[in-house]
């Protein structure tokens, strides 16, 4: 049984992760149309994600969203995480530029649902591995669906996958620290 202060901390952190998750969605849609090293009219703004490999700039926020969804679930539970996936898909459709609405909402919903389905059984055994495996599955599915539905092409697939993967890798040390802190404080995953 958690102490009231531990429980309050868990919920507070969960709400913070939920807000950050929600902010990733409009940020990704804004970035794709407004920020990058290459921005041509009628095309997504691009950023380099590896030598000679470009990706739409929104990939960074989507990679981060996959990890934040896992943290929402860890702190608030699977019900909140699934609610966040549905709300995120709606937000994604709301903030996406006109031609990208369906692609953005569909890719977001399916990839986050897959992330949730993979993360849920793994997270109690190994949090870092659960975040890594579920995020990789989610980012692959998000990239495939988004590119195919939005552009009828998988031209930026490598860049999309790499860009999202970098964000997941950058988050893993933080996930490890959260898991260790949780163990020290007796905070259980919900």
Coordinates of N, CA and C in Angstrom, one line a residue:
X1 N 0.8 -1.2 0.0 CA 0.0 0.0 0.0 C 0.9 1.2 0.0
X2 N 0.6 2.2 -0.9 CA 1.4 3.4 -1.0 C 0.9 4.4 0.0
X3 N 1.9 5.2 0.5 CA 1.5 6.3 1.4 C 0.7 7.4 0.6
X4 N 0.0 8.2 1.3 CA -0.8 9.3 0.6 C 0.2 10.2 -0.2
X5 N 1.4 10.5 0.3 CA 2.3 11.4 -0.5 C 2.8 10.7 -1.7
X6 N 3.1 9.4 -1.6 CA 3.6 8.6 -2.8 C 2.5 8.5 -3.8
X7 N 1.2 8.3 -3.4 CA 0.1 8.3 -4.3 C -0.1 9.6 -5.0
X8 N 0.0 10.7 -4.2 CA -0.2 12.0 -4.8 C 0.9 12.3 -5.8
X9 N 2.2 11.9 -5.5 CA 3.3 12.1 -6.5 C 3.0 11.3 -7.8
X10 N 2.6 10.1 -7.6 CA 2.3 9.2 -8.8 C 1.2 9.9 -9.7
X11 N 0.2 10.4 -9.1 CA -0.9 11.0 -9.9 C -0.4 12.3 -10.5
X12 N 0.3 13.1 -9.7 CA 0.8 14.4 -10.2 C 1.7 14.1 -11.4
X13 N 2.6 13.2 -11.3 CA 3.5 12.9 -12.4 C 2.7 12.4 -13.6
X14 N 1.7 11.5 -13.4 CA 0.9 11.0 -14.5 C 0.2 12.2 -15.2
X15 N -0.3 13.1 -14.5 CA -1.0 14.3 -15.1 C 0.0 15.1 -15.9
X16 N 1.2 15.3 -15.4 CA 2.3 16.0 -16.2 C 2.6 15.2 -17.5
X17 N 2.8 13.9 -17.4 CA 3.1 13.1 -18.6 C 1.9 13.2 -19.6
X18 N 0.7 13.2 -19.1 CA -0.5 13.3 -19.9 C -0.5 14.6 -20.7
X19 N -0.3 15.7 -20.0 CA -0.2 17.0 -20.6 C 0.9 17.1 -21.6
X20 N 2.1 16.6 -21.3 CA 3.2 16.6 -22.3 C 2.8 15.7 -23.5
X21 N 2.2 14.6 -23.3 CA 1.7 13.7 -24.4 C 0.8 14.5 -25.3
X22 N -0.2 15.2 -24.7 CA -1.1 16.0 -25.5 C -0.4 17.1 -26.3
X23 N 0.6 17.7 -25.7 CA 1.3 18.8 -26.3 C 2.1 18.3 -27.5
X24 N 2.6 17.1 -27.5 CA 3.4 16.6 -28.6 C 2.6 16.6 -29.9
X25 N 1.3 16.4 -29.8 CA 0.5 16.2 -31.0 C 0.4 17.5 -31.8
X26 N 0.0 18.6 -31.2 CA 0.0 19.9 -32.0 C 1.4 20.3 -32.4
X27 N 2.4 20.0 -31.5 CA 3.8 20.4 -31.8 C 4.2 19.6 -33.1
X28 N 3.9 18.3 -33.2 CA 4.3 17.6 -34.3 C 3.7 18.1 -35.6
X29 N 2.4 18.4 -35.5 CA 1.7 18.9 -36.7 C 2.2 20.3 -37.1
X30 N 2.6 21.2 -36.1 CA 3.1 22.5 -36.4 C 4.5 22.3 -37.0
X31 N 5.3 21.5 -36.4 CA 6.7 21.3 -37.0 C 6.7 20.9 -38.4
X32 N 5.9 19.9 -38.7 CA 5.9 19.3 -40.1 C 5.6 20.4 -41.2
X33 N 4.9 21.4 -40.8 CA 4.5 22.5 -41.8 C 5.3 23.7 -41.6
X34 N 6.1 23.9 -40.6 CA 6.7 25.2 -40.3 C 8.2 25.2 -39.9
X35 N 8.8 24.1 -39.6 CA 10.2 24.1 -39.1 C 11.0 22.9 -39.7
X36 N 12.1 23.3 -40.2 CA 13.0 22.2 -40.7 C 14.2 22.9 -41.4
X37 N 15.1 22.1 -41.8 CA 16.3 22.6 -42.5 C 15.9 22.8 -44.0
X38 N 14.9 22.1 -44.4 CA 14.3 22.2 -45.8 C 12.8 22.3 -45.7
X39 N 12.3 23.4 -46.2 CA 10.8 23.6 -46.2 C 10.4 24.1 -47.6
X40 N 9.8 23.2 -48.4 CA 9.3 23.6 -49.7 C 7.8 23.7 -49.7
X41 N 7.2 24.6 -50.4 CA 5.8 24.8 -50.5 C 5.1 23.5 -50.9
X42 N 4.0 23.1 -50.1 CA 3.3 21.9 -50.5 C 3.9 20.6 -50.0
X43 N 5.0 20.7 -49.3 CA 5.7 19.5 -48.9 C 6.0 19.6 -47.4
X44 N 6.3 18.5 -46.7 CA 6.6 18.6 -45.3 C 8.0 19.2 -45.1
X45 N 8.2 20.0 -44.0 CA 9.5 20.5 -43.7 C 10.3 19.3 -43.2
X46 N 11.6 19.3 -43.6 CA 12.5 18.1 -43.4 C 13.6 18.5 -42.5
X47 N 14.1 17.5 -41.7 CA 15.3 17.7 -40.9 C 16.2 16.5 -41.1
X48 N 17.5 16.6 -41.0 CA 18.4 15.5 -41.1 C 18.3 14.6 -39.8
X49 N 18.2 13.3 -40.0 CA 18.2 12.4 -38.9 C 19.4 11.5 -38.8
X50 N 20.1 11.5 -39.9 CA 21.4 10.7 -40.1 C 22.0 11.3 -41.3
X51 N 23.3 11.0 -41.5 CA 24.0 11.5 -42.7 C 23.3 11.1 -43.9
X52 N 22.8 12.1 -44.7 CA 22.1 11.8 -46.0 C 20.7 11.3 -45.9
X53 N 20.1 11.3 -44.6 CA 18.8 10.8 -44.5 C 17.9 12.0 -43.8
X54 N 16.9 12.3 -44.5 CA 16.0 13.4 -44.1 C 14.6 12.8 -43.7
X55 N 13.9 13.5 -42.8 CA 12.6 13.1 -42.3 C 11.8 14.3 -42.1
X56 N 10.4 14.2 -42.2 CA 9.6 15.3 -41.8 C 9.8 15.6 -40.3
X57 N 9.9 16.9 -40.0 CA 10.3 17.4 -38.7 C 9.4 16.9 -37.5
X58 N 8.2 16.6 -37.8 CA 7.2 16.2 -36.7 C 7.6 14.8 -36.1
X59 N 8.5 14.1 -36.7 CA 8.9 12.8 -36.2 C 9.4 12.8 -34.8
X60 N 10.1 13.9 -34.5 CA 10.7 14.0 -33.1 C 9.6 14.0 -32.0
X61 N 8.5 14.7 -32.3 CA 7.5 14.8 -31.3 C 6.7 13.5 -31.2
X62 N 6.5 12.8 -32.3 CA 5.8 11.5 -32.3 C 6.6 10.4 -31.6
X63 N 7.9 10.4 -31.8 CA 8.8 9.5 -31.0 C 8.7 9.8 -29.5
X64 N 8.6 11.0 -29.1 CA 8.5 11.4 -27.7 C 7.1 11.0 -27.2
X65 N 6.1 11.2 -28.0 CA 4.7 10.8 -27.6 C 4.6 9.4 -27.3
X66 N 5.2 8.5 -28.1 CA 5.2 7.1 -27.8 C 5.7 6.7 -26.4
X67 N 6.8 7.4 -26.0 CA 7.3 7.2 -24.7 C 6.4 7.8 -23.6
X68 N 5.9 9.0 -23.8 CA 5.1 9.6 -22.8 C 3.8 8.8 -22.6
X69 N 3.2 8.2 -23.6 CA 2.0 7.4 -23.5 C 2.3 6.2 -22.5
X70 N 3.5 5.6 -22.6 CA 3.9 4.6 -21.7 C 4.0 5.1 -20.3
X71 N 4.5 6.3 -20.1 CA 4.6 6.8 -18.8 C 3.2 7.2 -18.2
X72 N 2.3 7.7 -19.1 CA 0.9 7.9 -18.6 C 0.4 6.6 -18.1
X73 N 0.5 5.5 -18.8 CA 0.0 4.3 -18.3 C 0.7 3.8 -17.0
X74 N 2.0 4.0 -16.9 CA 2.7 3.6 -15.7 C 2.1 4.3 -14.5
X75 N 1.8 5.6 -14.6 CA 1.4 6.4 -13.5 C -0.1 6.4 -13.3
X76 N -0.9 6.4 -14.4 CA -2.4 6.6 -14.2 C -3.2 5.3 -14.6
X77 N -2.5 4.4 -15.3 CA -3.2 3.1 -15.6 C -3.6 3.0 -17.1
X78 N -4.0 1.8 -17.5 CA -4.3 1.5 -18.9 C -5.5 2.3 -19.3
X79 N -6.5 2.5 -18.5 CA -7.7 3.2 -18.9 C -7.4 4.6 -19.3
X80 N -6.5 5.3 -18.5 CA -6.1 6.7 -18.9 C -5.3 6.7 -20.1
X81 N -4.4 5.7 -20.3 CA -3.6 5.6 -21.4 C -4.4 5.4 -22.7
X82 N -5.4 4.5 -22.6 CA -6.2 4.3 -23.8 C -7.1 5.5 -24.1
X83 N -7.5 6.2 -23.1 CA -8.3 7.5 -23.3 C -7.3 8.5 -23.9
X84 N -6.1 8.5 -23.5 CA -5.1 9.4 -24.1 C -4.9 9.1 -25.6
X85 N -4.9 7.8 -25.9 CA -4.7 7.5 -27.3 C -5.9 8.0 -28.2
X86 N -7.1 7.8 -27.7 CA -8.3 8.3 -28.4 C -8.3 9.8 -28.5
X87 N -8.0 10.5 -27.4 CA -7.9 11.9 -27.4 C -6.8 12.4 -28.3
X88 N -5.7 11.7 -28.3 CA -4.6 12.1 -29.1 C -4.9 11.9 -30.6
X89 N -5.6 10.9 -31.0 CA -6.0 10.7 -32.4 C -6.9 11.9 -32.8
X90 N -7.9 12.2 -31.9 CA -8.7 13.4 -32.2 C -8.0 14.7 -32.3
X91 N -7.0 14.9 -31.4 CA -6.2 16.1 -31.5 C -5.3 16.1 -32.7
X92 N -4.8 14.9 -33.1 CA -4.0 14.8 -34.3 C -4.8 15.2 -35.5
X93 N -6.0 14.7 -35.6 CA -6.9 15.1 -36.7 C -7.3 16.6 -36.7
X94 N -7.4 17.1 -35.5 CA -7.8 18.5 -35.4 C -6.6 19.5 -35.8
X95 N -5.4 19.1 -35.4 CA -4.3 20.0 -35.6 C -3.5 19.7 -36.9
X96 N -3.8 18.6 -37.6 CA -3.1 18.3 -38.8 C -3.5 19.2 -39.9
X97 N -2.6 19.6 -40.8 CA -3.0 20.3 -42.0 C -4.0 19.5 -42.8
X98 N -4.9 20.3 -43.5 CA -6.0 19.7 -44.2 C -5.8 18.3 -44.9
X99 N -4.8 18.2 -45.8 CA -4.6 16.9 -46.5 C -4.1 15.8 -45.6
X100 N -3.6 16.2 -44.5 CA -3.0 15.1 -43.6 C -3.8 14.7 -42.5
X101 N -5.1 15.2 -42.4 CA -5.9 14.9 -41.2 C -6.1 13.4 -41.0
X102 N -6.6 12.7 -42.1 CA -6.9 11.3 -42.0 C -5.6 10.5 -41.7
X103 N -4.5 10.8 -42.4 CA -3.3 10.1 -42.2 C -2.8 10.3 -40.8
X104 N -2.8 11.5 -40.3 CA -2.3 11.8 -39.0 C -3.1 11.1 -37.9
X105 N -4.4 11.2 -38.0 CA -5.3 10.6 -36.9 C -5.2 9.1 -37.0
X106 N -5.2 8.5 -38.2 CA -5.2 7.1 -38.3 C -3.9 6.5 -37.8
X107 N -2.8 7.1 -38.3 CA -1.5 6.6 -37.9 C -1.3 6.7 -36.4
X108 N -1.7 7.9 -35.8 CA -1.5 8.1 -34.4 C -2.3 7.0 -33.6
X109 N -3.6 6.9 -34.0 CA -4.4 5.9 -33.2 C -3.9 4.5 -33.3
X110 N -3.6 4.0 -34.5 CA -3.2 2.6 -34.6 C -1.8 2.4 -33.9
X111 N -0.9 3.3 -34.1 CA 0.5 3.1 -33.6 C 0.4 3.2 -32.1
X112 N -0.3 4.1 -31.5 CA -0.4 4.2 -30.0 C -1.1 3.0 -29.4
X113 N -2.2 2.5 -30.1 CA -2.9 1.3 -29.6 C -2.0 0.1 -29.6
X114 N -1.1 0.0 -30.7 CA -0.2 -1.1 -30.7 C 0.9 -1.0 -29.6
X115 N 1.3 0.3 -29.4 CA 2.3 0.5 -28.4 C 1.7 0.1 -27.0
X116 N 0.4 0.5 -26.8 CA -0.2 0.1 -25.5 C -0.4 -1.4 -25.4
X117 N -0.7 -2.1 -26.4 CA -0.9 -3.5 -26.4 C 0.4 -4.3 -26.1
X118 N 1.5 -3.8 -26.6 CA 2.8 -4.4 -26.4 C 3.3 -4.0 -25.0
X119 N 3.2 -2.8 -24.7 CA 3.8 -2.3 -23.4 C 3.1 -2.9 -22.2
X120 N 1.8 -3.1 -22.2 CA 1.0 -3.5 -21.1 C 1.6 -4.8 -20.5
X121 N 1.7 -5.9 -21.2 CA 2.2 -7.1 -20.6 C 3.7 -7.1 -20.2
X122 N 4.5 -6.3 -20.9 CA 5.9 -6.3 -20.6 C 6.4 -5.4 -19.5
X123 N 5.6 -4.3 -19.2 CA 6.1 -3.3 -18.3 C 6.3 -3.7 -16.9
X124 N 5.7 -4.7 -16.4 CA 5.9 -5.1 -15.0 C 7.1 -5.9 -14.9
X125 N 7.6 -6.5 -16.0 CA 8.8 -7.3 -15.9 C 10.1 -6.5 -16.1
X126 N 10.0 -5.6 -17.1 CA 11.2 -4.8 -17.5 C 10.7 -3.5 -18.1
X127 N 10.7 -2.5 -17.4 CA 10.1 -1.2 -17.9 C 10.9 -0.7 -19.1
X128 N 12.2 -0.6 -19.0 CA 13.0 -0.1 -20.1 C 12.8 -0.9 -21.4
X129 N 12.8 -2.2 -21.3 CA 12.6 -3.1 -22.4 C 11.2 -2.9 -23.0
X130 N 10.2 -2.7 -22.1 CA 8.8 -2.5 -22.5 C 8.7 -1.2 -23.3
X131 N 9.3 -0.2 -22.8 CA 9.2 1.1 -23.5 C 9.9 1.0 -24.9
X132 N 11.1 0.4 -24.9 CA 11.8 0.2 -26.2 C 11.1 -0.6 -27.2
X133 N 10.6 -1.8 -26.8 CA 9.9 -2.7 -27.8 C 8.6 -2.1 -28.2
X134 N 7.8 -1.6 -27.3 CA 6.5 -1.0 -27.7 C 6.7 0.2 -28.5
X135 N 7.6 1.0 -28.2 CA 7.9 2.3 -29.0 C 8.4 2.0 -30.4
X136 N 9.2 1.0 -30.5 CA 9.7 0.6 -31.9 C 8.6 0.1 -32.7
X137 N 7.8 -0.8 -32.2 CA 6.6 -1.3 -32.9 C 5.7 -0.1 -33.3
X138 N 5.4 0.8 -32.3 CA 4.6 1.9 -32.6 C 5.1 2.9 -33.7
X139 N 6.4 3.1 -33.6 CA 7.0 4.1 -34.6 C 7.1 3.5 -36.0
X140 N 7.3 2.2 -36.1 CA 7.2 1.6 -37.4 C 5.8 1.6 -38.0
X141 N 4.8 1.3 -37.2 CA 3.4 1.3 -37.7 C 3.0 2.8 -38.0
X142 N 3.3 3.7 -37.1 CA 3.0 5.1 -37.4 C 3.6 5.6 -38.7
X143 N 4.9 5.3 -38.9 CA 5.6 5.7 -40.1 C 4.9 5.1 -41.4
X144 N 4.7 3.8 -41.3 CA 4.1 3.2 -42.5 C 2.7 3.7 -42.9
X145 N 1.9 3.8 -41.9 CA 0.5 4.3 -42.1 C 0.5 5.8 -42.6
X146 N 1.2 6.6 -41.8 CA 1.2 8.0 -42.1 C 1.7 8.3 -43.5
X147 N 2.9 7.7 -43.9 CA 3.5 8.0 -45.2 C 2.6 7.5 -46.3
X148 N 2.1 6.3 -46.1 CA 1.3 5.7 -47.2 C 0.0 6.4 -47.4
X149 N -0.7 6.7 -46.3 CA -2.0 7.4 -46.4 C -1.8 8.8 -46.9
X150 N -0.9 9.5 -46.3 CA -0.7 11.0 -46.6 C -0.1 11.2 -48.0
X151 N 0.9 10.4 -48.4 CA 1.6 10.7 -49.6 C 1.6 9.6 -50.6
X152 N 1.0 8.4 -50.3 CA 1.0 7.3 -51.2 C 2.4 6.8 -51.5
X153 N 3.3 7.1 -50.6 CA 4.7 6.8 -50.9 C 5.4 6.5 -49.5
X154 N 6.4 5.6 -49.6 CA 7.2 5.4 -48.4 C 8.6 6.0 -48.5
X155 N 8.7 7.0 -49.3 CA 10.0 7.7 -49.6 C 10.8 8.1 -48.3
X156 N 10.1 8.5 -47.3 CA 10.7 9.0 -46.1 C 10.7 8.0 -45.0
X157 N 10.4 6.7 -45.3 CA 10.3 5.7 -44.2 C 11.5 5.6 -43.4
X158 N 12.7 5.5 -44.0 CA 13.9 5.3 -43.2 C 14.1 6.5 -42.3
X159 N 13.9 7.7 -42.8 CA 14.0 8.9 -42.0 C 13.0 9.0 -40.9
X160 N 11.8 8.7 -41.2 CA 10.7 8.7 -40.2 C 11.1 7.8 -39.0
X161 N 11.5 6.5 -39.4 CA 11.8 5.5 -38.3 C 13.0 6.0 -37.5
X162 N 14.0 6.5 -38.2 CA 15.2 6.9 -37.4 C 14.9 8.1 -36.5
X163 N 14.2 9.1 -37.1 CA 13.9 10.3 -36.3 C 13.1 9.9 -35.0
X164 N 12.2 9.1 -35.1 CA 11.4 8.7 -33.9 C 12.2 7.8 -33.0
X165 N 13.1 6.9 -33.6 CA 13.9 6.1 -32.8 C 14.9 6.8 -32.0
X166 N 15.4 7.9 -32.5 CA 16.4 8.8 -31.8 C 15.7 9.3 -30.5
X167 N 14.5 9.7 -30.6 CA 13.8 10.3 -29.5 C 13.5 9.2 -28.4
X168 N 13.2 8.0 -28.9 CA 13.0 6.9 -27.9 C 14.3 6.6 -27.2
X169 N 15.4 6.5 -28.0 CA 16.7 6.2 -27.4 C 17.1 7.3 -26.4
X170 N 16.9 8.5 -26.7 CA 17.2 9.6 -25.8 C 16.4 9.6 -24.5
X171 N 15.2 9.0 -24.6 CA 14.3 8.9 -23.4 C 14.6 7.7 -22.5
X172 N 15.3 6.7 -23.0 CA 15.5 5.5 -22.2 C 16.3 5.7 -20.9
X173 N 17.4 6.5 -20.9 CA 18.0 6.8 -19.6 C 17.0 7.4 -18.6
X174 N 16.2 8.3 -19.0 CA 15.2 8.8 -18.1 C 14.2 7.7 -17.6
X175 N 13.8 6.8 -18.5 CA 12.9 5.7 -18.1 C 13.6 4.9 -17.1
X176 N 14.9 4.6 -17.3 CA 15.7 3.8 -16.3 C 15.7 4.5 -14.9
X177 N 16.0 5.8 -15.0 CA 16.0 6.6 -13.7 C 14.6 6.5 -13.0
X178 N 13.6 6.7 -13.8 CA 12.2 6.6 -13.2 C 12.0 5.3 -12.6
X179 N 12.3 4.2 -13.2 CA 12.1 2.9 -12.7 C 12.9 2.7 -11.4
X180 N 14.2 3.1 -11.4 CA 15.0 3.0 -10.1 C 14.4 3.8 -9.0
X181 N 14.0 5.0 -9.3 CA 13.4 5.9 -8.3 C 12.1 5.3 -7.8
X182 N 11.3 4.7 -8.7 CA 10.0 4.1 -8.3 C 10.3 2.9 -7.3
X183 N 11.4 2.1 -7.6 CA 11.7 1.0 -6.7 C 12.1 1.5 -5.3
X184 N 12.9 2.6 -5.3 CA 13.4 3.1 -4.0 C 12.2 3.7 -3.2
X185 N 11.2 4.3 -3.9 CA 10.1 4.9 -3.2 C 8.9 4.0 -3.0
X186 N 9.0 2.8 -3.6 CA 7.9 1.9 -3.4 C 6.7 2.2 -4.3
X187 N 6.9 2.9 -5.4 CA 5.8 3.3 -6.3 C 5.6 2.2 -7.3
X188 N 4.4 1.6 -7.3 CA 4.1 0.5 -8.2 C 3.4 1.1 -9.5
X189 N 3.7 0.4 -10.6 CA 3.0 0.7 -11.8 C 1.5 0.4 -11.6
X190 N 0.7 1.2 -12.2 CA -0.8 1.0 -12.1 C -1.3 0.0 -13.1

